[in-house]
Amino acid sequence: MRILSIETSCDDTGVAILEIKSGKFHVLANELSSQVKLHAKYGGVYPSLAKREHIKNLPVVLRHVLAKAKLAKQEKPVDAIALTVGPGLDPCLWTGINFAKELAKKWDVPIIPVNHLEGHMLISLLMAENKKVKPAFPAIALIVSGGHTQLVLVKKIGSYKIIGETRDDAAGECFDKTARILGLPYPGGPAVARAAGGALTGKPAFSIKLPRPMIHTKDYDFSFSGLKTAVLYDFQSRTVKVQKSKEYIRTMAKEIQQAIIDVFLLKTLRAVDEYDAKAIVLGGGVAANEELRKQFQKKMKILVAPKELCTDNGLMIALAGYFRWRKKKYTKNVDHISAEPNLRIE
Ligand code: KG4
Ligand code: ZN
């Protein structure tokens, strides 16, 4: 069977076509139209701007994908449409939903509503960069994106329990907000990672110690807004010359990244222990962080998608859609589908 997917939950327009033959996945096309440059001007995502861009980009990306998969001339190019219905920004989700409804009617195919976070998790589980690491259950998934930070017990594909989550900011949001304080561009995660660079040479000119919020609490919850505030206070206590110096920005970027990694490592490994998990899955945009991947890999074999598939993309929605399809979680009654900005993975 063939599935076309549509992802518009935030600022990336993602469309993919996945073919599944005898249980094997063949990616026929996976295209993305990123709005990063547009939103970088404002230092964050503006939902109304993002919506306008999705409306503009969707038909273009669809055309590319159909052409790439050599399906442009077919009357019914796919058997179903996998569609992100949440969580995400309401106006953005709706653009994808309205577009998918039109297509579903035109091609006379059902829609498979998909949870964006399940997509992030499944693409790392099923398309891990290290092919030698195989999925095993139960697994502990750390889903870390711009809007979410969750530790999920994965009993098997389709059976999840959130065991912990952030009480305030998501990890990606913390990267984005602290980058902004330091004058680094949006999105903040890659910018902080770049600024952190290689090893500090010689004795660091600054000693910065940020808190590791909630690292020792017995639960699996997180909190990152205090970390952001600590960065702000340290920044404000420095002279303008220091604030702008490479050495300060580098030391601070390194410390921000390490504070986040320390909390993730400790809590995830504790969950692995408690639930006797056989694998760790890292999913979501923050899982593209090289240092995070390295430090996890030192502790345990992890399932994590190649970096470009950790950030939002259409393929992850097609994959999640396929597993929903197998459970008959699709509908031809497409008019009833609506956005669920706060959809949960359970
Ligand atoms: O999953 P994603 O593409 O979109 C959401 O669903 O939110 O995640 C985007 C987030 C942003 O906050 C971005 O700063 C962060 O992922 N991110 C990173 C890296 N690449 C993207 N954070 C840390 N290191 C990276 N290399
Ligand atoms: Zn995402």
mmCIF file of C-alpha atoms in Angstrom, residues 75-331:
data_model
loop_
_atom_site.group_PDB
_atom_site.id
_atom_site.type_symbol
_atom_site.label_atom_id
_atom_site.label_comp_id
_atom_site.label_asym_id
_atom_site.label_seq_id
_atom_site.Cartn_x
_atom_site.Cartn_y
_atom_site.Cartn_z
ATOM 1 C CA GLU A 75 -5.924 9.231 -10.649
ATOM 2 C CA LYS A 76 -5.559 7.670 -7.201
ATOM 3 C CA PRO A 77 -1.853 7.872 -6.360
ATOM 4 C CA VAL A 78 -2.141 6.566 -2.776
ATOM 5 C CA ASP A 79 -4.421 4.363 -0.659
ATOM 6 C CA ALA A 80 -4.669 6.689 2.341
ATOM 7 C CA ILE A 81 -3.610 10.056 3.718
ATOM 8 C CA ALA A 82 -1.834 10.218 7.076
ATOM 9 C CA LEU A 83 -2.462 13.582 8.652
ATOM 10 C CA THR A 84 -1.115 15.362 11.731
ATOM 11 C CA VAL A 85 -4.128 16.439 13.801
ATOM 12 C CA GLY A 86 -2.164 17.422 16.931
ATOM 13 C CA PRO A 87 -0.489 18.440 19.067
ATOM 14 C CA GLY A 88 0.529 21.708 17.465
ATOM 15 C CA LEU A 89 -0.537 25.231 16.601
ATOM 16 C CA ASP A 90 -4.265 25.330 15.874
ATOM 17 C CA PRO A 91 -4.226 27.510 12.728
ATOM 18 C CA CYS A 92 -1.318 25.530 11.298
ATOM 19 C CA LEU A 93 -2.953 22.166 11.976
ATOM 20 C CA TRP A 94 -6.140 23.350 10.279
ATOM 21 C CA THR A 95 -4.368 24.263 7.042
ATOM 22 C CA GLY A 96 -3.079 20.689 6.760
ATOM 23 C CA ILE A 97 -6.461 19.272 7.725
ATOM 24 C CA ASN A 98 -8.402 21.313 5.176
ATOM 25 C CA PHE A 99 -5.909 20.468 2.473
ATOM 26 C CA ALA A 100 -6.037 16.747 3.323
ATOM 27 C CA LYS A 101 -9.837 16.722 3.294
ATOM 28 C CA GLU A 102 -9.925 18.108 -0.229
ATOM 29 C CA LEU A 103 -7.409 15.533 -1.408
ATOM 30 C CA ALA A 104 -9.172 12.654 0.343
ATOM 31 C CA LYS A 105 -12.414 13.557 -1.429
ATOM 32 C CA LYS A 106 -10.705 14.012 -4.775
ATOM 33 C CA TRP A 107 -8.887 10.670 -4.591
ATOM 34 C CA ASP A 108 -11.649 8.909 -2.645
ATOM 35 C CA VAL A 109 -9.292 7.655 0.055
ATOM 36 C CA PRO A 110 -9.539 7.617 3.870
ATOM 37 C CA ILE A 111 -7.638 9.850 6.282
ATOM 38 C CA ILE A 112 -5.560 8.426 9.118
ATOM 39 C CA PRO A 113 -5.380 11.015 11.934
ATOM 40 C CA VAL A 114 -1.873 10.980 13.444
ATOM 41 C CA ASN A 115 -0.311 12.254 16.648
ATOM 42 C CA HIS A 116 2.767 14.334 15.792
ATOM 43 C CA LEU A 117 4.688 13.073 18.843
ATOM 44 C CA GLU A 118 4.047 9.438 17.986
ATOM 45 C CA GLY A 119 5.586 10.292 14.601
ATOM 46 C CA HIS A 120 8.729 11.686 16.266
ATOM 47 C CA MET A 121 9.011 8.576 18.382
ATOM 48 C CA LEU A 122 8.327 6.001 15.685
ATOM 49 C CA ILE A 123 10.755 7.374 13.129
ATOM 50 C CA SER A 124 13.575 7.020 15.667
ATOM 51 C CA LEU A 125 12.355 3.585 16.708
ATOM 52 C CA LEU A 126 12.012 2.240 13.163
ATOM 53 C CA MET A 127 14.621 4.164 11.201
ATOM 54 C CA ALA A 128 17.476 4.438 13.674
ATOM 55 C CA GLU A 129 20.740 5.782 12.337
ATOM 56 C CA ASN A 130 22.624 2.837 13.817
ATOM 57 C CA LYS A 131 21.127 -0.114 11.941
ATOM 58 C CA LYS A 132 22.632 -2.550 14.410
ATOM 59 C CA VAL A 133 20.351 -1.367 17.201
ATOM 60 C CA LYS A 134 16.978 -3.064 16.895
ATOM 61 C CA PRO A 135 13.677 -2.063 18.503
ATOM 62 C CA ALA A 136 12.987 -3.939 21.754
ATOM 63 C CA PHE A 137 10.182 -3.589 24.313
ATOM 64 C CA PRO A 138 9.436 -2.213 26.733
ATOM 65 C CA ALA A 139 11.346 0.861 25.637
ATOM 66 C CA ILE A 140 11.723 4.279 27.210
ATOM 67 C CA ALA A 141 11.247 7.121 24.753
ATOM 68 C CA LEU A 142 12.476 10.622 25.451
ATOM 69 C CA ILE A 143 10.504 12.896 23.156
ATOM 70 C CA VAL A 144 12.084 16.328 23.069
ATOM 71 C CA SER A 145 10.907 19.007 20.689
ATOM 72 C CA GLY A 146 10.189 22.716 20.558
ATOM 73 C CA GLY A 147 6.811 22.278 22.233
ATOM 74 C CA HIS A 148 7.124 19.041 24.216
ATOM 75 C CA THR A 149 9.354 17.170 26.617
ATOM 76 C CA GLN A 150 8.072 13.769 27.652
ATOM 77 C CA LEU A 151 9.362 10.471 28.944
ATOM 78 C CA VAL A 152 7.171 7.720 27.573
ATOM 79 C CA LEU A 153 7.004 4.055 28.440
ATOM 80 C CA VAL A 154 6.549 2.227 25.132
ATOM 81 C CA LYS A 155 5.052 -1.178 25.881
ATOM 82 C CA LYS A 156 4.813 -1.840 22.156
ATOM 83 C CA ILE A 157 3.999 0.232 19.089
ATOM 84 C CA GLY A 158 0.636 1.853 19.777
ATOM 85 C CA SER A 159 0.694 1.292 23.546
ATOM 86 C CA TYR A 160 2.164 4.188 25.475
ATOM 87 C CA LYS A 161 2.217 5.690 28.931
ATOM 88 C CA ILE A 162 3.608 9.144 29.665
ATOM 89 C CA ILE A 163 5.649 8.684 32.850
ATOM 90 C CA GLY A 164 6.974 12.232 33.032
ATOM 91 C CA GLU A 165 6.865 15.556 31.244
ATOM 92 C CA THR A 166 7.857 19.169 31.570
ATOM 93 C CA ARG A 167 5.912 21.284 33.990
ATOM 94 C CA ASP A 168 6.706 24.498 32.115
ATOM 95 C CA ASP A 169 8.974 25.074 29.102
ATOM 96 C CA ALA A 170 9.980 22.322 26.687
ATOM 97 C CA ALA A 171 13.692 21.628 26.201
ATOM 98 C CA GLY A 172 13.634 22.990 22.647
ATOM 99 C CA GLU A 173 11.881 26.100 23.917
ATOM 100 C CA CYS A 174 14.637 26.495 26.526
ATOM 101 C CA PHE A 175 17.268 26.283 23.786
ATOM 102 C CA ASP A 176 15.325 28.812 21.703
ATOM 103 C CA LYS A 177 14.790 31.274 24.568
ATOM 104 C CA THR A 178 18.337 31.127 25.948
ATOM 105 C CA ALA A 179 19.750 31.506 22.434
ATOM 106 C CA ARG A 180 17.727 34.671 22.124
ATOM 107 C CA ILE A 181 19.137 36.019 25.404
ATOM 108 C CA LEU A 182 22.649 35.373 24.080
ATOM 109 C CA GLY A 183 21.853 37.087 20.784
ATOM 110 C CA LEU A 184 22.021 33.828 18.810
ATOM 111 C CA PRO A 185 19.666 33.164 15.877
ATOM 112 C CA TYR A 186 16.442 31.124 15.747
ATOM 113 C CA PRO A 187 16.062 28.159 15.983
ATOM 114 C CA GLY A 188 18.085 28.255 19.161
ATOM 115 C CA GLY A 189 18.965 24.559 19.517
ATOM 116 C CA PRO A 190 21.325 24.301 16.562
ATOM 117 C CA ALA A 191 22.650 27.824 17.303
ATOM 118 C CA VAL A 192 23.512 26.979 20.923
ATOM 119 C CA ALA A 193 25.063 23.680 19.820
ATOM 120 C CA ARG A 194 27.180 25.504 17.231
ATOM 121 C CA ALA A 195 28.224 28.181 19.722
ATOM 122 C CA ALA A 196 29.185 25.496 22.250
ATOM 123 C CA GLY A 197 31.602 24.247 19.601
ATOM 124 C CA GLY A 198 34.541 22.044 20.455
ATOM 125 C CA ALA A 199 36.443 21.721 23.697
ATOM 126 C CA LEU A 200 37.352 24.875 25.604
ATOM 127 C CA THR A 201 41.066 25.484 25.377
ATOM 128 C CA GLY A 202 43.079 26.249 28.483
ATOM 129 C CA LYS A 203 41.514 27.546 31.643
ATOM 130 C CA PRO A 204 38.039 28.917 30.869
ATOM 131 C CA ALA A 205 37.798 32.658 31.385
ATOM 132 C CA PHE A 206 34.384 32.203 32.988
ATOM 133 C CA SER A 207 33.042 29.792 35.472
ATOM 134 C CA ILE A 208 29.330 29.348 34.917
ATOM 135 C CA LYS A 209 27.319 26.790 36.804
ATOM 136 C CA LEU A 210 23.656 26.587 35.886
ATOM 137 C CA PRO A 211 21.096 24.621 37.883
ATOM 138 C CA ARG A 212 19.992 21.124 36.791
ATOM 139 C CA PRO A 213 16.283 21.646 37.502
ATOM 140 C CA MET A 214 14.439 18.753 39.141
ATOM 141 C CA ILE A 215 17.343 16.391 38.539
ATOM 142 C CA HIS A 216 16.949 14.722 41.926
ATOM 143 C CA THR A 217 13.159 14.629 42.218
ATOM 144 C CA LYS A 218 11.760 11.105 42.451
ATOM 145 C CA ASP A 219 9.332 11.598 39.566
ATOM 146 C CA TYR A 220 10.140 11.783 35.868
ATOM 147 C CA ASP A 221 9.008 15.351 35.359
ATOM 148 C CA PHE A 222 11.124 18.197 34.046
ATOM 149 C CA SER A 223 11.254 21.964 34.380
ATOM 150 C CA PHE A 224 13.250 24.300 32.187
ATOM 151 C CA SER A 225 11.938 27.780 32.855
ATOM 152 C CA GLY A 226 14.269 28.198 35.863
ATOM 153 C CA LEU A 227 17.226 27.346 33.675
ATOM 154 C CA LYS A 228 16.246 30.099 31.271
ATOM 155 C CA THR A 229 15.921 32.579 34.156
ATOM 156 C CA ALA A 230 19.339 31.567 35.506
ATOM 157 C CA VAL A 231 20.859 32.263 32.089
ATOM 158 C CA LEU A 232 19.140 35.642 31.980
ATOM 159 C CA TYR A 233 20.409 36.642 35.442
ATOM 160 C CA ASP A 234 23.969 35.614 34.652
ATOM 161 C CA PHE A 235 23.831 37.467 31.325
ATOM 162 C CA GLN A 236 22.469 40.620 32.959
ATOM 163 C CA SER A 237 25.207 40.560 35.590
ATOM 164 C CA ARG A 238 27.922 40.830 32.897
ATOM 165 C CA THR A 239 29.278 43.905 31.160
ATOM 166 C CA VAL A 240 28.189 44.452 27.553
ATOM 167 C CA LYS A 241 31.733 43.649 26.445
ATOM 168 C CA VAL A 242 31.611 40.271 28.185
ATOM 169 C CA GLN A 243 28.046 39.571 26.958
ATOM 170 C CA LYS A 244 29.280 39.943 23.407
ATOM 171 C CA SER A 245 32.523 38.038 23.824
ATOM 172 C CA LYS A 246 32.941 34.715 22.040
ATOM 173 C CA GLU A 247 34.410 33.111 25.127
ATOM 174 C CA TYR A 248 31.415 34.004 27.313
ATOM 175 C CA ILE A 249 28.863 32.893 24.724
ATOM 176 C CA ARG A 250 30.735 29.650 24.186
ATOM 177 C CA THR A 251 31.058 28.866 27.893
ATOM 178 C CA MET A 252 27.388 29.678 28.461
ATOM 179 C CA ALA A 253 26.203 27.697 25.420
ATOM 180 C CA LYS A 254 28.177 24.663 26.589
ATOM 181 C CA GLU A 255 26.717 24.924 30.077
ATOM 182 C CA ILE A 256 23.125 25.306 28.841
ATOM 183 C CA GLN A 257 23.502 22.242 26.632
ATOM 184 C CA GLN A 258 25.150 20.216 29.403
ATOM 185 C CA ALA A 259 22.562 21.178 32.027
ATOM 186 C CA ILE A 260 19.797 19.881 29.750
ATOM 187 C CA ILE A 261 21.715 16.705 28.854
ATOM 188 C CA ASP A 262 22.520 15.950 32.510
ATOM 189 C CA VAL A 263 18.845 16.058 33.491
ATOM 190 C CA PHE A 264 17.796 13.939 30.514
ATOM 191 C CA LEU A 265 20.491 11.327 31.050
ATOM 192 C CA LEU A 266 19.869 10.829 34.723
ATOM 193 C CA LYS A 267 16.092 10.630 34.516
ATOM 194 C CA THR A 268 15.983 8.484 31.386
ATOM 195 C CA LEU A 269 18.474 5.962 32.764
ATOM 196 C CA ARG A 270 16.550 5.799 36.021
ATOM 197 C CA ALA A 271 13.367 5.067 34.062
ATOM 198 C CA VAL A 272 15.169 2.339 32.099
ATOM 199 C CA ASP A 273 16.125 0.768 35.383
ATOM 200 C CA GLU A 274 12.728 1.029 36.993
ATOM 201 C CA TYR A 275 10.786 -0.288 34.001
ATOM 202 C CA ASP A 276 13.421 -2.816 32.990
ATOM 203 C CA ALA A 277 13.460 -1.255 29.527
ATOM 204 C CA LYS A 278 15.297 -2.975 26.695
ATOM 205 C CA ALA A 279 15.874 0.134 24.587
ATOM 206 C CA ILE A 280 16.026 3.924 24.688
ATOM 207 C CA VAL A 281 14.406 5.952 21.921
ATOM 208 C CA LEU A 282 15.321 9.615 21.404
ATOM 209 C CA GLY A 283 12.859 11.538 19.255
ATOM 210 C CA GLY A 284 12.038 15.127 18.313
ATOM 211 C CA GLY A 285 14.059 18.118 17.152
ATOM 212 C CA VAL A 286 16.289 18.305 20.234
ATOM 213 C CA ALA A 287 17.357 14.693 19.566
ATOM 214 C CA ALA A 288 19.281 16.131 16.603
ATOM 215 C CA ASN A 289 21.727 17.510 19.188
ATOM 216 C CA GLU A 290 25.084 15.862 18.577
ATOM 217 C CA GLU A 291 26.315 16.104 22.151
ATOM 218 C CA LEU A 292 23.063 14.654 23.537
ATOM 219 C CA ARG A 293 23.291 11.708 21.145
ATOM 220 C CA LYS A 294 26.963 11.105 22.000
ATOM 221 C CA GLN A 295 26.477 11.201 25.743
ATOM 222 C CA PHE A 296 23.475 8.839 25.582
ATOM 223 C CA GLN A 297 25.350 6.473 23.278
ATOM 224 C CA LYS A 298 28.149 6.221 25.819
ATOM 225 C CA LYS A 299 25.688 4.850 28.374
ATOM 226 C CA MET A 300 23.489 2.577 26.290
ATOM 227 C CA LYS A 301 22.638 1.671 22.723
ATOM 228 C CA ILE A 302 20.006 4.096 21.574
ATOM 229 C CA LEU A 303 17.477 4.240 18.786
ATOM 230 C CA VAL A 304 17.637 7.664 17.206
ATOM 231 C CA ALA A 305 16.823 8.699 13.656
ATOM 232 C CA PRO A 306 19.389 10.513 11.486
ATOM 233 C CA LYS A 307 19.471 14.171 12.542
ATOM 234 C CA GLU A 308 17.474 15.497 9.594
ATOM 235 C CA LEU A 309 14.652 13.085 10.449
ATOM 236 C CA CYS A 310 14.573 14.108 14.130
ATOM 237 C CA THR A 311 13.210 17.554 13.322
ATOM 238 C CA ASP A 312 9.698 17.843 11.848
ATOM 239 C CA ASN A 313 9.141 16.002 8.580
ATOM 240 C CA GLY A 314 6.412 14.291 6.587
ATOM 241 C CA LEU A 315 7.903 10.806 6.693
ATOM 242 C CA MET A 316 7.433 10.403 10.444
ATOM 243 C CA ILE A 317 3.710 11.031 9.985
ATOM 244 C CA ALA A 318 3.479 8.456 7.188
ATOM 245 C CA LEU A 319 5.161 5.869 9.431
ATOM 246 C CA ALA A 320 2.868 6.546 12.369
ATOM 247 C CA GLY A 321 -0.048 6.525 9.927
ATOM 248 C CA TYR A 322 0.842 3.046 8.713
ATOM 249 C CA PHE A 323 0.637 1.594 12.220
ATOM 250 C CA ARG A 324 -2.684 3.339 12.839
ATOM 251 C CA TRP A 325 -3.917 1.981 9.515
ATOM 252 C CA ARG A 326 -3.095 -1.542 10.617
ATOM 253 C CA LYS A 327 -5.317 -0.981 13.627
ATOM 254 C CA LYS A 328 -8.065 0.343 11.364
ATOM 255 C CA LYS A 329 -7.795 3.819 12.879
ATOM 256 C CA TYR A 330 -8.772 5.654 9.728
ATOM 257 C CA THR A 331 -11.955 7.229 8.438
#
